[in-house]
Amino acid sequence: MIILIPDLAENTSPDNLHQYVSSCMKNVWLLPVFRKKGSLEKCEILRIKDRDSNQVQYQGLAYIDDDITGEALIKQLNNCHFQGINLKPRVYHSRAATKERRVNLADSNDIAIVNRRRRERRRSNLLIEKIASPVTPSAFSI
């Protein structure tokens, strides 16, 4: 499961986010109690820039290997404060134009009129880039 954490501060690094989410995962309780808790695989920061207005937004992605742990973590992180920002995490859904079932349908009678799309609605003017975690010298063990 991928958890989206929107509206992060500009100075947030993937390491800071990973450390914070890891500390919150220690407080996650799962039922039944003997159930094994999932783990945090990695965290990423997305820098999203609107080319028209030059507005920049930072969003975090936390990769959890278990869906039940991910759902519990979303509840745990909801309304928590991280670097002065009130968090509103939610499940991240990966979307692609190639997977869009409503665009370019061969038989448009299969879906309701209100559900038909004539063109792509996603904003094409966004520049999305991943902010890499800084490389530490200990990562280069020989």
mmCIF file with all atom_site columns, C-alpha atoms in Angstrom:
data_model
loop_
_atom_site.group_PDB
_atom_site.id
_atom_site.type_symbol
_atom_site.label_atom_id
_atom_site.label_alt_id
_atom_site.label_comp_id
_atom_site.label_asym_id
_atom_site.label_entity_id
_atom_site.label_seq_id
_atom_site.pdbx_PDB_ins_code
_atom_site.Cartn_x
_atom_site.Cartn_y
_atom_site.Cartn_z
_atom_site.occupancy
_atom_site.B_iso_or_equiv
_atom_site.pdbx_formal_charge
_atom_site.auth_seq_id
_atom_site.auth_comp_id
_atom_site.auth_asym_id
_atom_site.auth_atom_id
_atom_site.pdbx_PDB_model_num
ATOM 1   C CA . MET A 1 1   ? 0.000   0.000   0.000   1.00 0.00 ? 1   MET A CA 1
ATOM 2   C CA . ILE A 1 2   ? 1.169   3.511   -0.748  1.00 0.00 ? 2   ILE A CA 1
ATOM 3   C CA . ILE A 1 3   ? 0.111   6.304   1.600   1.00 0.00 ? 3   ILE A CA 1
ATOM 4   C CA . LEU A 1 4   ? -0.060  9.854   0.238   1.00 0.00 ? 4   LEU A CA 1
ATOM 5   C CA . ILE A 1 5   ? 0.831   12.605  2.698   1.00 0.00 ? 5   ILE A CA 1
ATOM 6   C CA . PRO A 1 6   ? -0.051  15.920  1.011   1.00 0.00 ? 6   PRO A CA 1
ATOM 7   C CA . ASP A 1 7   ? 1.041   19.502  1.740   1.00 0.00 ? 7   ASP A CA 1
ATOM 8   C CA . LEU A 1 8   ? 4.451   18.911  3.304   1.00 0.00 ? 8   LEU A CA 1
ATOM 9   C CA . ALA A 1 9   ? 6.929   21.685  4.076   1.00 0.00 ? 9   ALA A CA 1
ATOM 10  C CA . GLU A 1 10  ? 9.529   22.545  1.437   1.00 0.00 ? 10  GLU A CA 1
ATOM 11  C CA . ASN A 1 11  ? 12.439  21.533  3.660   1.00 0.00 ? 11  ASN A CA 1
ATOM 12  C CA . THR A 1 12  ? 11.081  18.012  4.323   1.00 0.00 ? 12  THR A CA 1
ATOM 13  C CA . SER A 1 13  ? 13.502  15.306  3.240   1.00 0.00 ? 13  SER A CA 1
ATOM 14  C CA . PRO A 1 14  ? 12.647  11.663  2.552   1.00 0.00 ? 14  PRO A CA 1
ATOM 15  C CA . ASP A 1 15  ? 14.793  10.709  5.556   1.00 0.00 ? 15  ASP A CA 1
ATOM 16  C CA . ASN A 1 16  ? 12.860  13.062  7.872   1.00 0.00 ? 16  ASN A CA 1
ATOM 17  C CA . LEU A 1 17  ? 9.561   11.642  6.639   1.00 0.00 ? 17  LEU A CA 1
ATOM 18  C CA . HIS A 1 18  ? 10.823  8.054   6.976   1.00 0.00 ? 18  HIS A CA 1
ATOM 19  C CA . GLN A 1 19  ? 11.963  8.679   10.538  1.00 0.00 ? 19  GLN A CA 1
ATOM 20  C CA . TYR A 1 20  ? 8.630   10.275  11.525  1.00 0.00 ? 20  TYR A CA 1
ATOM 21  C CA . VAL A 1 21  ? 6.457   7.585   9.905   1.00 0.00 ? 21  VAL A CA 1
ATOM 22  C CA . SER A 1 22  ? 8.627   4.840   11.444  1.00 0.00 ? 22  SER A CA 1
ATOM 23  C CA . SER A 1 23  ? 8.159   6.328   14.907  1.00 0.00 ? 23  SER A CA 1
ATOM 24  C CA . CYS A 1 24  ? 4.384   6.506   14.367  1.00 0.00 ? 24  CYS A CA 1
ATOM 25  C CA . MET A 1 25  ? 4.302   2.875   13.229  1.00 0.00 ? 25  MET A CA 1
ATOM 26  C CA . LYS A 1 26  ? 5.514   1.793   16.666  1.00 0.00 ? 26  LYS A CA 1
ATOM 27  C CA . ASN A 1 27  ? 2.178   2.992   18.094  1.00 0.00 ? 27  ASN A CA 1
ATOM 28  C CA . VAL A 1 28  ? 0.007   1.144   15.560  1.00 0.00 ? 28  VAL A CA 1
ATOM 29  C CA . TRP A 1 29  ? -2.122  -1.611  17.085  1.00 0.00 ? 29  TRP A CA 1
ATOM 30  C CA . LEU A 1 30  ? -3.583  -4.413  15.010  1.00 0.00 ? 30  LEU A CA 1
ATOM 31  C CA . LEU A 1 31  ? -6.262  -6.926  15.922  1.00 0.00 ? 31  LEU A CA 1
ATOM 32  C CA . PRO A 1 32  ? -5.783  -9.715  16.666  1.00 0.00 ? 32  PRO A CA 1
ATOM 33  C CA . VAL A 1 33  ? -2.879  -8.650  18.863  1.00 0.00 ? 33  VAL A CA 1
ATOM 34  C CA . PHE A 1 34  ? -0.656  -11.538 17.731  1.00 0.00 ? 34  PHE A CA 1
ATOM 35  C CA . ARG A 1 35  ? -0.908  -10.435 14.090  1.00 0.00 ? 35  ARG A CA 1
ATOM 36  C CA . LYS A 1 36  ? 2.452   -9.487  12.574  1.00 0.00 ? 36  LYS A CA 1
ATOM 37  C CA . LYS A 1 37  ? 2.751   -5.805  11.764  1.00 0.00 ? 37  LYS A CA 1
ATOM 38  C CA . GLY A 1 38  ? 3.853   -4.740  8.288   1.00 0.00 ? 38  GLY A CA 1
ATOM 39  C CA . SER A 1 39  ? 6.927   -2.627  7.723   1.00 0.00 ? 39  SER A CA 1
ATOM 40  C CA . LEU A 1 40  ? 7.751   0.690   6.136   1.00 0.00 ? 40  LEU A CA 1
ATOM 41  C CA . GLU A 1 41  ? 9.687   -0.034  2.949   1.00 0.00 ? 41  GLU A CA 1
ATOM 42  C CA . LYS A 1 42  ? 10.620  3.513   1.921   1.00 0.00 ? 42  LYS A CA 1
ATOM 43  C CA . CYS A 1 43  ? 9.474   7.128   1.770   1.00 0.00 ? 43  CYS A CA 1
ATOM 44  C CA . GLU A 1 44  ? 9.637   9.548   -1.141  1.00 0.00 ? 44  GLU A CA 1
ATOM 45  C CA . ILE A 1 45  ? 8.921   13.238  -1.573  1.00 0.00 ? 45  ILE A CA 1
ATOM 46  C CA . LEU A 1 46  ? 7.237   14.505  -4.743  1.00 0.00 ? 46  LEU A CA 1
ATOM 47  C CA . ARG A 1 47  ? 7.788   18.083  -5.862  1.00 0.00 ? 47  ARG A CA 1
ATOM 48  C CA . ILE A 1 48  ? 4.790   19.138  -7.961  1.00 0.00 ? 48  ILE A CA 1
ATOM 49  C CA . LYS A 1 49  ? 5.073   22.400  -9.871  1.00 0.00 ? 49  LYS A CA 1
ATOM 50  C CA . ASP A 1 50  ? 2.251   24.016  -11.810 1.00 0.00 ? 50  ASP A CA 1
ATOM 51  C CA . ARG A 1 51  ? 3.901   25.471  -14.908 1.00 0.00 ? 51  ARG A CA 1
ATOM 52  C CA . ASP A 1 52  ? 1.172   28.075  -15.409 1.00 0.00 ? 52  ASP A CA 1
ATOM 53  C CA . SER A 1 53  ? 1.094   29.587  -11.917 1.00 0.00 ? 53  SER A CA 1
ATOM 54  C CA . ASN A 1 54  ? 4.606   28.536  -10.752 1.00 0.00 ? 54  ASN A CA 1
ATOM 55  C CA . GLN A 1 55  ? 3.105   27.186  -7.522  1.00 0.00 ? 55  GLN A CA 1
ATOM 56  C CA . VAL A 1 56  ? 5.062   24.350  -5.919  1.00 0.00 ? 56  VAL A CA 1
ATOM 57  C CA . GLN A 1 57  ? 3.612   21.680  -3.672  1.00 0.00 ? 57  GLN A CA 1
ATOM 58  C CA . TYR A 1 58  ? 5.396   18.894  -1.794  1.00 0.00 ? 58  TYR A CA 1
ATOM 59  C CA . GLN A 1 59  ? 3.749   15.538  -1.140  1.00 0.00 ? 59  GLN A CA 1
ATOM 60  C CA . GLY A 1 60  ? 5.094   12.486  0.623   1.00 0.00 ? 60  GLY A CA 1
ATOM 61  C CA . LEU A 1 61  ? 4.678   8.839   -0.294  1.00 0.00 ? 61  LEU A CA 1
ATOM 62  C CA . ALA A 1 62  ? 5.108   6.113   2.319   1.00 0.00 ? 62  ALA A CA 1
ATOM 63  C CA . TYR A 1 63  ? 5.350   2.541   1.019   1.00 0.00 ? 63  TYR A CA 1
ATOM 64  C CA . ILE A 1 64  ? 3.929   -0.018  3.470   1.00 0.00 ? 64  ILE A CA 1
ATOM 65  C CA . ASP A 1 65  ? 4.167   -3.734  2.675   1.00 0.00 ? 65  ASP A CA 1
ATOM 66  C CA . ASP A 1 66  ? 0.864   -4.666  4.374   1.00 0.00 ? 66  ASP A CA 1
ATOM 67  C CA . ASP A 1 67  ? -2.543  -3.119  3.607   1.00 0.00 ? 67  ASP A CA 1
ATOM 68  C CA . ILE A 1 68  ? -3.968  -3.628  7.105   1.00 0.00 ? 68  ILE A CA 1
ATOM 69  C CA . THR A 1 69  ? -0.943  -1.942  8.678   1.00 0.00 ? 69  THR A CA 1
ATOM 70  C CA . GLY A 1 70  ? -1.263  0.842   6.106   1.00 0.00 ? 70  GLY A CA 1
ATOM 71  C CA . GLU A 1 71  ? -4.917  1.475   7.024   1.00 0.00 ? 71  GLU A CA 1
ATOM 72  C CA . ALA A 1 72  ? -4.021  1.563   10.726  1.00 0.00 ? 72  ALA A CA 1
ATOM 73  C CA . LEU A 1 73  ? -1.116  3.925   10.013  1.00 0.00 ? 73  LEU A CA 1
ATOM 74  C CA . ILE A 1 74  ? -3.395  6.314   8.107   1.00 0.00 ? 74  ILE A CA 1
ATOM 75  C CA . LYS A 1 75  ? -5.632  6.515   11.194  1.00 0.00 ? 75  LYS A CA 1
ATOM 76  C CA . GLN A 1 76  ? -2.570  7.001   13.410  1.00 0.00 ? 76  GLN A CA 1
ATOM 77  C CA . LEU A 1 77  ? -1.109  9.811   11.254  1.00 0.00 ? 77  LEU A CA 1
ATOM 78  C CA . ASN A 1 78  ? -4.418  11.638  10.729  1.00 0.00 ? 78  ASN A CA 1
ATOM 79  C CA . ASN A 1 79  ? -4.307  15.117  12.329  1.00 0.00 ? 79  ASN A CA 1
ATOM 80  C CA . CYS A 1 80  ? -0.755  14.567  13.655  1.00 0.00 ? 80  CYS A CA 1
ATOM 81  C CA . HIS A 1 81  ? 1.635   17.508  13.427  1.00 0.00 ? 81  HIS A CA 1
ATOM 82  C CA . PHE A 1 82  ? 4.842   17.125  11.432  1.00 0.00 ? 82  PHE A CA 1
ATOM 83  C CA . GLN A 1 83  ? 7.122   20.144  11.009  1.00 0.00 ? 83  GLN A CA 1
ATOM 84  C CA . GLY A 1 84  ? 4.248   22.484  11.868  1.00 0.00 ? 84  GLY A CA 1
ATOM 85  C CA . ILE A 1 85  ? 1.819   20.946  9.381   1.00 0.00 ? 85  ILE A CA 1
ATOM 86  C CA . ASN A 1 86  ? -1.379  19.074  10.230  1.00 0.00 ? 86  ASN A CA 1
ATOM 87  C CA . LEU A 1 87  ? -1.216  15.776  8.304   1.00 0.00 ? 87  LEU A CA 1
ATOM 88  C CA . LYS A 1 88  ? -4.141  14.432  6.262   1.00 0.00 ? 88  LYS A CA 1
ATOM 89  C CA . PRO A 1 89  ? -2.863  11.109  4.875   1.00 0.00 ? 89  PRO A CA 1
ATOM 90  C CA . ARG A 1 90  ? -4.862  8.921   2.508   1.00 0.00 ? 90  ARG A CA 1
ATOM 91  C CA . VAL A 1 91  ? -4.402  5.943   0.220   1.00 0.00 ? 91  VAL A CA 1
ATOM 92  C CA . TYR A 1 92  ? -2.477  6.755   -2.958  1.00 0.00 ? 92  TYR A CA 1
ATOM 93  C CA . HIS A 1 93  ? -4.005  5.473   -6.187  1.00 0.00 ? 93  HIS A CA 1
ATOM 94  C CA . SER A 1 94  ? -1.690  5.257   -9.163  1.00 0.00 ? 94  SER A CA 1
ATOM 95  C CA . ARG A 1 95  ? -3.415  6.562   -12.272 1.00 0.00 ? 95  ARG A CA 1
ATOM 96  C CA . ALA A 1 96  ? -2.358  6.528   -15.899 1.00 0.00 ? 96  ALA A CA 1
ATOM 97  C CA . ALA A 1 97  ? -4.082  7.684   -19.066 1.00 0.00 ? 97  ALA A CA 1
ATOM 98  C CA . THR A 1 98  ? -3.548  4.244   -20.587 1.00 0.00 ? 98  THR A CA 1
ATOM 99  C CA . LYS A 1 99  ? -5.606  2.647   -17.819 1.00 0.00 ? 99  LYS A CA 1
ATOM 100 C CA . GLU A 1 100 ? -8.502  5.119   -18.142 1.00 0.00 ? 100 GLU A CA 1
ATOM 101 C CA . ARG A 1 101 ? -11.535 3.069   -19.118 1.00 0.00 ? 101 ARG A CA 1
ATOM 102 C CA . ARG A 1 102 ? -13.776 6.029   -19.930 1.00 0.00 ? 102 ARG A CA 1
ATOM 103 C CA . VAL A 1 103 ? -11.640 7.651   -22.620 1.00 0.00 ? 103 VAL A CA 1
ATOM 104 C CA . ASN A 1 104 ? -11.947 6.442   -26.222 1.00 0.00 ? 104 ASN A CA 1
ATOM 105 C CA . LEU A 1 105 ? -14.477 3.721   -25.592 1.00 0.00 ? 105 LEU A CA 1
ATOM 106 C CA . ALA A 1 106 ? -15.411 1.723   -28.669 1.00 0.00 ? 106 ALA A CA 1
ATOM 107 C CA . ASP A 1 107 ? -18.981 1.212   -27.477 1.00 0.00 ? 107 ASP A CA 1
ATOM 108 C CA . SER A 1 108 ? -19.998 4.293   -25.498 1.00 0.00 ? 108 SER A CA 1
ATOM 109 C CA . ASN A 1 109 ? -23.402 2.799   -24.647 1.00 0.00 ? 109 ASN A CA 1
ATOM 110 C CA . ASP A 1 110 ? -21.752 0.663   -21.972 1.00 0.00 ? 110 ASP A CA 1
ATOM 111 C CA . ILE A 1 111 ? -21.591 3.487   -19.445 1.00 0.00 ? 111 ILE A CA 1
ATOM 112 C CA . ALA A 1 112 ? -23.911 6.251   -18.315 1.00 0.00 ? 112 ALA A CA 1
ATOM 113 C CA . ILE A 1 113 ? -23.860 9.571   -20.144 1.00 0.00 ? 113 ILE A CA 1
ATOM 114 C CA . VAL A 1 114 ? -22.627 11.413  -17.046 1.00 0.00 ? 114 VAL A CA 1
ATOM 115 C CA . ASN A 1 115 ? -19.650 9.076   -16.869 1.00 0.00 ? 115 ASN A CA 1
ATOM 116 C CA . ARG A 1 116 ? -18.376 9.638   -20.424 1.00 0.00 ? 116 ARG A CA 1
ATOM 117 C CA . ARG A 1 117 ? -15.231 11.637  -20.950 1.00 0.00 ? 117 ARG A CA 1
ATOM 118 C CA . ARG A 1 118 ? -14.408 13.372  -24.161 1.00 0.00 ? 118 ARG A CA 1
ATOM 119 C CA . ARG A 1 119 ? -10.855 14.249  -23.160 1.00 0.00 ? 119 ARG A CA 1
ATOM 120 C CA . GLU A 1 120 ? -8.357  13.738  -20.370 1.00 0.00 ? 120 GLU A CA 1
ATOM 121 C CA . ARG A 1 121 ? -9.222  15.736  -17.239 1.00 0.00 ? 121 ARG A CA 1
ATOM 122 C CA . ARG A 1 122 ? -5.877  15.473  -15.515 1.00 0.00 ? 122 ARG A CA 1
ATOM 123 C CA . ARG A 1 123 ? -3.781  18.601  -15.511 1.00 0.00 ? 123 ARG A CA 1
ATOM 124 C CA . SER A 1 124 ? -1.133  18.254  -18.179 1.00 0.00 ? 124 SER A CA 1
ATOM 125 C CA . ASN A 1 125 ? 0.777   21.343  -17.064 1.00 0.00 ? 125 ASN A CA 1
ATOM 126 C CA . LEU A 1 126 ? 2.216   19.742  -13.917 1.00 0.00 ? 126 LEU A CA 1
ATOM 127 C CA . LEU A 1 127 ? 5.897   18.973  -13.556 1.00 0.00 ? 127 LEU A CA 1
ATOM 128 C CA . ILE A 1 128 ? 6.351   16.131  -11.056 1.00 0.00 ? 128 ILE A CA 1
ATOM 129 C CA . GLU A 1 129 ? 9.787   15.126  -9.806  1.00 0.00 ? 129 GLU A CA 1
ATOM 130 C CA . LYS A 1 130 ? 10.973  12.881  -6.990  1.00 0.00 ? 130 LYS A CA 1
ATOM 131 C CA . ILE A 1 131 ? 13.313  14.340  -4.411  1.00 0.00 ? 131 ILE A CA 1
ATOM 132 C CA . ALA A 1 132 ? 16.043  11.828  -3.709  1.00 0.00 ? 132 ALA A CA 1
ATOM 133 C CA . SER A 1 133 ? 17.333  11.086  -0.276  1.00 0.00 ? 133 SER A CA 1
ATOM 134 C CA . PRO A 1 134 ? 20.831  12.478  0.314   1.00 0.00 ? 134 PRO A CA 1
ATOM 135 C CA . VAL A 1 135 ? 23.512  9.820   -0.039  1.00 0.00 ? 135 VAL A CA 1
ATOM 136 C CA . THR A 1 136 ? 25.455  9.114   3.119   1.00 0.00 ? 136 THR A CA 1
ATOM 137 C CA . PRO A 1 137 ? 29.043  7.784   3.125   1.00 0.00 ? 137 PRO A CA 1
ATOM 138 C CA . SER A 1 138 ? 27.931  4.720   5.129   1.00 0.00 ? 138 SER A CA 1
ATOM 139 C CA . ALA A 1 139 ? 25.762  3.663   2.176   1.00 0.00 ? 139 ALA A CA 1
ATOM 140 C CA . PHE A 1 140 ? 28.913  2.822   0.229   1.00 0.00 ? 140 PHE A CA 1
ATOM 141 C CA . SER A 1 141 ? 30.163  -0.183  2.157   1.00 0.00 ? 141 SER A CA 1
ATOM 142 C CA . ILE A 1 142 ? 32.706  -2.265  0.250   1.00 0.00 ? 142 ILE A CA 1
#
